[in-house]
Coordinates of C-alpha atoms (C1' of nucleotides) in Angstrom, one line a residue:
Chain A
M18 CA -3.2 7.7 -3.4
S19 CA -3.2 9.8 -6.7
I20 CA -2.9 9.1 -10.4
S21 CA 0.8 9.4 -11.3
S22 CA 1.6 12.8 -12.8
R23 CA 3.1 10.8 -15.8
F24 CA -0.5 11.4 -17.0
S25 CA 0.0 15.6 -16.7
V26 CA 3.3 15.5 -18.0
G27 CA 2.3 13.3 -20.9
I28 CA -0.4 15.9 -21.6
H29 CA 2.0 18.4 -21.6
I30 CA 4.7 17.1 -23.7
I31 CA 2.4 16.2 -26.4
T32 CA 0.8 19.9 -26.2
L33 CA 4.1 21.6 -26.3
I34 CA 5.2 19.4 -29.4
E35 CA 2.3 21.2 -31.0
I36 CA 3.0 24.7 -29.8
N37 CA 6.5 24.2 -30.4
K38 CA 6.3 22.7 -34.0
D39 CA 8.1 25.2 -36.0
G40 CA 11.0 24.7 -33.9
V41 CA 12.4 21.5 -32.7
S42 CA 11.2 19.6 -29.2
T43 CA 14.0 17.7 -27.6
S44 CA 13.6 15.9 -24.5
E45 CA 15.9 18.4 -22.9
Y46 CA 13.7 21.4 -24.4
L47 CA 10.7 19.5 -23.4
A48 CA 12.1 18.7 -20.0
E49 CA 13.0 22.1 -19.1
S50 CA 9.0 23.4 -19.7
V51 CA 7.9 20.4 -17.6
N52 CA 10.9 21.2 -15.2
T53 CA 12.1 17.5 -14.4
N54 CA 14.9 16.0 -16.5
P55 CA 15.7 14.8 -20.2
A56 CA 15.5 10.9 -18.9
F57 CA 12.2 11.1 -17.2
I58 CA 10.8 12.8 -20.5
R59 CA 12.1 10.3 -22.6
K60 CA 10.5 7.5 -20.5
I61 CA 7.6 9.0 -21.2
M62 CA 8.0 9.9 -25.3
G63 CA 8.7 6.2 -25.1
M64 CA 5.4 5.0 -24.1
L65 CA 3.8 8.0 -26.1
K66 CA 5.4 6.3 -29.3
K67 CA 4.5 3.2 -28.5
A68 CA 0.8 4.5 -28.4
G69 CA 1.1 5.7 -31.6
L70 CA 0.5 9.5 -30.8
I71 CA 4.2 11.0 -31.5
K72 CA 7.0 10.0 -33.8
V73 CA 10.7 10.1 -32.3
Q74 CA 13.5 8.4 -33.8
P75 CA 16.8 7.4 -32.1
G76 CA 19.7 10.2 -33.1
I77 CA 17.3 12.6 -34.6
A78 CA 16.4 15.2 -32.5
G79 CA 12.9 16.2 -31.6
A80 CA 9.4 14.9 -31.7
E81 CA 6.5 15.2 -34.0
L82 CA 2.7 14.3 -33.6
A83 CA 1.7 11.2 -35.1
K84 CA -1.8 12.0 -35.5
D85 CA -4.0 15.3 -35.8
L86 CA -4.6 16.9 -32.8
L87 CA -8.1 16.3 -32.8
D88 CA -7.7 12.4 -32.7
I89 CA -5.6 12.6 -29.4
T90 CA -8.2 12.4 -26.6
L91 CA -6.7 12.6 -23.0
L92 CA -7.9 9.1 -22.7
D93 CA -5.3 8.1 -25.0
V94 CA -2.6 9.8 -23.3
Y95 CA -4.1 8.0 -20.1
K96 CA -3.7 4.7 -21.3
A97 CA -0.3 4.8 -23.2
V98 CA 1.5 6.3 -20.0
N99 CA -0.2 3.3 -18.1
V100 CA -1.1 4.8 -15.2
V101 CA -4.2 2.9 -14.3
K102 CA -4.7 -0.8 -15.4
D103 CA -7.9 -1.9 -17.1
N104 CA -10.5 -2.2 -14.7
E105 CA -8.1 -1.7 -11.5
L106 CA -8.8 1.8 -10.5
F107 CA -10.2 0.7 -7.9
S108 CA -8.2 -2.1 -6.0
I109 CA -10.6 -4.9 -3.8
H110 CA -9.3 -6.7 -0.8
D111 CA -8.4 -10.5 -1.8
N112 CA -9.4 -14.0 -0.4
P113 CA -12.4 -12.8 1.5
N114 CA -13.6 -15.5 3.4
P115 CA -16.1 -18.0 1.4
D116 CA -18.0 -19.3 4.7
C117 CA -19.7 -15.8 5.4
T118 CA -22.4 -14.8 3.2
V119 CA -20.6 -11.3 2.5
G120 CA -17.1 -12.8 2.3
R121 CA -18.4 -15.0 -0.9
N122 CA -20.0 -12.6 -2.5
I123 CA -18.5 -8.9 -2.1
Q124 CA -16.3 -8.9 -4.6
N125 CA -18.8 -9.9 -7.2
T126 CA -21.1 -7.6 -6.0
I127 CA -18.8 -4.6 -5.8
E128 CA -17.0 -5.0 -9.0
P129 CA -19.4 -4.0 -11.6
I130 CA -19.9 -0.5 -9.5
F131 CA -16.1 0.0 -9.5
F132 CA -16.3 -0.4 -13.1
T133 CA -19.2 1.9 -13.7
A134 CA -17.4 4.4 -11.9
Q135 CA -14.5 4.0 -13.7
T136 CA -15.8 4.1 -17.0
A137 CA -17.6 7.1 -16.1
M138 CA -14.4 8.9 -15.4
E139 CA -12.5 7.8 -18.4
K140 CA -15.7 8.7 -20.5
V141 CA -14.4 12.3 -19.9
L142 CA -11.1 12.0 -20.7
E143 CA -12.1 10.6 -24.0
S144 CA -14.4 13.3 -24.4
M145 CA -11.2 16.3 -24.3
T146 CA -8.7 16.3 -27.3
I147 CA -5.3 17.7 -27.3
K148 CA -6.8 20.8 -29.7
D149 CA -9.4 21.2 -26.3
V150 CA -6.1 22.0 -24.6
V151 CA -3.9 23.6 -27.0
K152 CA -7.0 26.2 -27.7
D153 CA -7.4 26.9 -24.0
I154 CA -4.0 27.7 -23.6
I155 CA -3.9 29.7 -26.5
E156 CA -7.3 31.7 -25.5
K157 CA -5.8 32.2 -21.7
E158 CA -2.5 33.8 -23.4
N159 CA -4.8 36.5 -25.0
Chain B
M12 CA -1.7 2.8 -9.1
S13 CA -4.7 1.6 -7.7
I14 CA -7.5 3.3 -5.1
S15 CA -6.5 1.5 -1.6
S16 CA -8.7 -1.4 -0.8
R17 CA -9.5 0.3 2.4
F18 CA -12.5 1.3 0.2
S19 CA -13.9 -2.3 -0.5
V20 CA -13.0 -3.2 3.0
G21 CA -15.0 -0.4 4.5
I22 CA -17.9 -1.1 2.2
H23 CA -17.5 -5.0 3.5
I24 CA -17.5 -4.0 7.0
I25 CA -20.7 -2.1 6.7
T26 CA -22.3 -4.6 4.7
L27 CA -21.4 -7.4 7.2
I28 CA -22.4 -5.6 10.3
E29 CA -26.1 -4.8 8.7
I30 CA -26.4 -8.9 7.4
N31 CA -25.1 -9.7 11.1
K32 CA -27.3 -7.3 13.0
D33 CA -28.6 -10.0 15.2
G34 CA -25.2 -10.9 16.4
V35 CA -22.0 -9.0 17.4
S36 CA -19.6 -8.0 15.1
T37 CA -16.7 -7.4 16.9
S38 CA -13.6 -6.5 14.9
E39 CA -12.1 -9.6 15.1
Y40 CA -15.5 -11.4 13.7
L41 CA -15.4 -8.8 10.7
A42 CA -11.3 -9.7 10.4
E43 CA -12.0 -13.3 9.9
S44 CA -14.7 -12.2 7.1
V45 CA -12.6 -9.9 5.4
N46 CA -9.4 -12.1 5.7
T47 CA -6.9 -9.7 7.4
N48 CA -6.2 -8.6 10.8
P49 CA -8.2 -6.8 13.4
A50 CA -6.3 -4.0 14.3
F51 CA -6.2 -3.3 10.2
I52 CA -10.2 -3.3 11.0
R53 CA -10.4 -1.4 13.5
K54 CA -8.4 1.4 11.9
I55 CA -10.8 1.4 9.1
M56 CA -13.6 1.2 11.9
G57 CA -12.1 3.9 13.3
M58 CA -12.5 6.2 10.0
L59 CA -16.1 5.1 9.5
K60 CA -16.9 6.1 12.9
K61 CA -15.3 9.3 12.7
A62 CA -17.5 10.0 9.5
G63 CA -20.6 9.0 11.6
L64 CA -21.2 6.1 9.6
I65 CA -21.1 3.2 12.3
K66 CA -21.3 3.2 16.2
V67 CA -18.4 1.9 18.4
Q68 CA -17.4 2.0 21.7
P69 CA -14.2 1.2 23.7
G70 CA -14.7 -1.4 25.7
I71 CA -17.9 -2.8 24.4
A72 CA -17.9 -5.5 21.9
G73 CA -19.4 -5.0 18.4
A74 CA -20.3 -2.1 16.3
E75 CA -23.7 -0.9 14.7
L76 CA -24.5 1.3 11.9
A77 CA -25.1 4.9 12.8
K78 CA -27.7 5.3 9.8
D79 CA -29.9 4.0 7.7
L80 CA -28.7 1.7 4.9
L81 CA -30.2 3.9 2.4
D82 CA -28.0 7.2 3.5
I83 CA -25.2 5.6 3.3
T84 CA -23.7 6.1 0.2
L85 CA -20.7 4.5 -1.4
L86 CA -19.0 7.9 -1.7
D87 CA -19.7 8.2 2.3
V88 CA -17.5 5.3 2.7
Y89 CA -15.0 6.5 0.5
K90 CA -14.6 9.6 1.7
A91 CA -14.7 8.1 5.2
V92 CA -11.9 5.8 4.6
N93 CA -10.0 8.3 2.9
V94 CA -8.4 7.1 -0.2
V95 CA -8.4 10.3 -2.2
K96 CA -7.7 13.6 -1.6
D97 CA -10.7 16.1 -2.1
N98 CA -9.6 16.9 -6.2
E99 CA -6.6 14.9 -6.2
L100 CA -7.3 11.9 -7.8
F101 CA -5.0 13.2 -10.7
S102 CA -1.8 14.5 -9.6
I103 CA -0.5 17.3 -11.6
H104 CA 3.2 17.9 -12.0
D105 CA 4.4 21.0 -10.1
N106 CA 7.0 24.0 -11.0
P107 CA 6.0 23.9 -14.7
N108 CA 8.5 26.4 -16.6
P109 CA 6.7 30.0 -16.3
D110 CA 8.6 30.9 -19.2
C111 CA 7.1 28.9 -21.5
T112 CA 3.5 29.3 -23.1
V113 CA 2.5 25.8 -22.4
G114 CA 4.2 25.8 -18.6
R115 CA 2.4 28.7 -17.3
N116 CA -0.8 27.6 -18.2
I117 CA -1.0 23.9 -18.2
Q118 CA -1.5 23.6 -14.5
N119 CA -4.8 25.9 -14.7
T120 CA -6.2 24.2 -18.2
I121 CA -5.9 21.0 -16.7
E122 CA -7.1 21.3 -13.3
P123 CA -10.6 21.5 -14.2
I124 CA -10.9 18.6 -16.7
F125 CA -9.5 16.4 -14.0
F126 CA -11.9 18.3 -11.7
T127 CA -14.7 16.9 -14.2
A128 CA -13.6 13.1 -14.4
Q129 CA -13.4 12.7 -10.8
T130 CA -16.6 14.2 -10.1
A131 CA -18.0 12.1 -12.6
M132 CA -16.6 9.2 -11.1
E133 CA -17.6 10.1 -7.5
K134 CA -21.2 10.6 -8.7
V135 CA -21.6 7.0 -9.6
L136 CA -20.6 6.0 -5.9
E137 CA -22.9 8.5 -4.4
S138 CA -25.4 6.9 -6.7
M139 CA -25.2 3.9 -4.7
T140 CA -26.0 2.8 -1.4
I141 CA -25.4 0.5 1.2
K142 CA -28.7 -1.2 0.8
D143 CA -28.0 -1.7 -2.7
V144 CA -24.9 -3.9 -2.2
V145 CA -26.7 -5.9 1.0
K146 CA -29.9 -6.4 -1.5
D147 CA -27.3 -7.8 -4.2
I148 CA -25.6 -10.0 -1.9
I149 CA -28.8 -11.5 -0.6
E150 CA -30.1 -12.0 -4.2
K151 CA -26.9 -13.7 -5.0
E152 CA -27.4 -15.9 -2.3
N153 CA -30.8 -17.3 -3.8
Chain C
dC15 C1' -10.1 -7.4 39.9
dA16 C1' -10.5 -10.6 35.8
dA17 C1' -11.8 -10.9 31.3
dC18 C1' -12.1 -9.0 27.2
dA19 C1' -13.0 -5.5 23.4
dT20 C1' -11.6 -0.9 21.3
dG21 C1' -7.9 2.5 20.3
dT22 C1' -3.2 3.8 18.7
dA23 C1' 1.4 3.4 18.3
dA24 C1' 5.3 1.5 16.1
dC25 C1' 7.8 -1.4 13.1
dT26 C1' 7.9 -4.3 9.3
dA27 C1' 7.9 -5.8 4.0
dC28 C1' 7.2 -4.7 -0.3
dA29 C1' 5.6 -1.8 -4.6
dA30 C1' 5.0 2.7 -7.4
dT31 C1' 6.8 7.3 -8.3
dG32 C1' 10.1 10.3 -9.5
dA33 C1' 15.0 12.0 -9.7
dT34 C1' 19.5 11.0 -11.1
dT35 C1' 23.6 9.1 -13.4
dA36 C1' 25.3 6.4 -17.0
dC37 C1' 25.8 4.5 -21.2
dA38 C1' 24.9 2.3 -25.4
dT39 C1' 22.6 2.8 -30.0
dG40 C1' 21.9 5.6 -33.7
dT41 C1' 22.3 10.6 -36.8
dA42 C1' 24.5 13.7 -39.5
dA43 C1' 27.6 16.9 -40.6
dT44 C1' 32.5 17.8 -41.2
Chain D
dA12 C1' 35.6 7.6 -39.8
dT13 C1' 35.3 10.7 -36.1
dT14 C1' 33.2 14.3 -33.7
dA15 C1' 28.9 15.9 -32.1
dC16 C1' 25.0 15.4 -30.1
dA17 C1' 20.0 12.8 -29.1
dT18 C1' 17.4 9.1 -28.2
dG19 C1' 16.3 4.4 -26.1
dT20 C1' 17.2 2.6 -21.5
dA21 C1' 18.7 0.0 -17.2
dA22 C1' 20.5 1.1 -12.3
dT23 C1' 20.6 3.5 -8.1
dC24 C1' 18.3 6.2 -4.7
dA25 C1' 15.0 8.4 -1.8
dT26 C1' 10.3 9.0 -0.5
dT27 C1' 5.9 7.9 0.2
dG28 C1' 1.4 4.8 0.7
dT29 C1' 0.1 0.1 1.6
dA30 C1' -1.4 -3.7 4.2
dG31 C1' 0.3 -6.9 8.2
dT32 C1' 1.5 -7.6 12.7
dT33 C1' 2.8 -6.8 17.3
dA34 C1' 2.3 -4.7 21.8
dC35 C1' 0.0 -2.3 24.6
dA36 C1' -2.9 1.4 27.0
dT37 C1' -7.9 2.7 27.6
dG38 C1' -12.3 1.1 28.6
dT39 C1' -16.3 -2.0 30.1
dT40 C1' -19.0 -5.1 32.8
dG41 C1' -19.5 -9.3 35.2

DNA sequence: CAACATGTAACTACAATGATTACATGTAAT
DNA sequence: ATTACATGTAATCATTGTAGTTACATGTTG
């Protein structure tokens, strides 16, 4: 199991739109950098648009950021591309036997632990912004 | 995407072996509590055994814990059942375009962030032991 | 040897992913 | 308005992982 690459592709897209802000970021242009096909990029762009992170319009070439770099966290992107449902990073087997001490309690016991673990992960994503990513890439280029 | 229920089932199995320590925990008995089939339970038991968490022997009915309750963390179980490969909770799209500033740096920029996030999640799992789970279940019964 | 449990392999149905094609919709320039 | 081109979106496909199930080989004990 791995969290879908839509997440890393989403980060790539937003980062490139910023770095290419003086140019026109079409789905074809972005697809070439990501190394996939334009339709897949457009699907993800649709999700980012729906989440209010980027601006795209039918018929008009190119995408722009809809928010300041500092106001787009990696958690925003993660949620936008719908890779993990709320509180469902871990799946819990269903219908354990209610006639068994463990069976009738395991779900309620495990659920808060999984929630805490998932939240800890998401907090890290929330602490990083696209600005951090852009900055790091620019530094790596020098 | 969700992390396989093998993880929660693994926790269930170990917990039940402990709570049923005066009885015999066969794969059939465990399967009934988990509400699945014995072969699936045996597959997971094989993983837990390989990881040194439980003791099982071909031909001999029942399983026992191989370690003290306090020494089995949820991270141990998580790693045992092989639900997420090391450093691969998040997948990163491969072969981004090296001719693009973003393409040639995105992987190296994102990788440590994802590692930090995954580690934060796993630290939570490491802080909880089967003893905590058993204790919570017993408390819930009263 | 009989009864029974574990260890595995094989097969199935199902769902998610990412690639790809195709086409409808929308915009702008001529 | 027609042409050129970009976005939006649906449909299809191959691949992969999951969980369920059956079957049987292997091992132990009475």
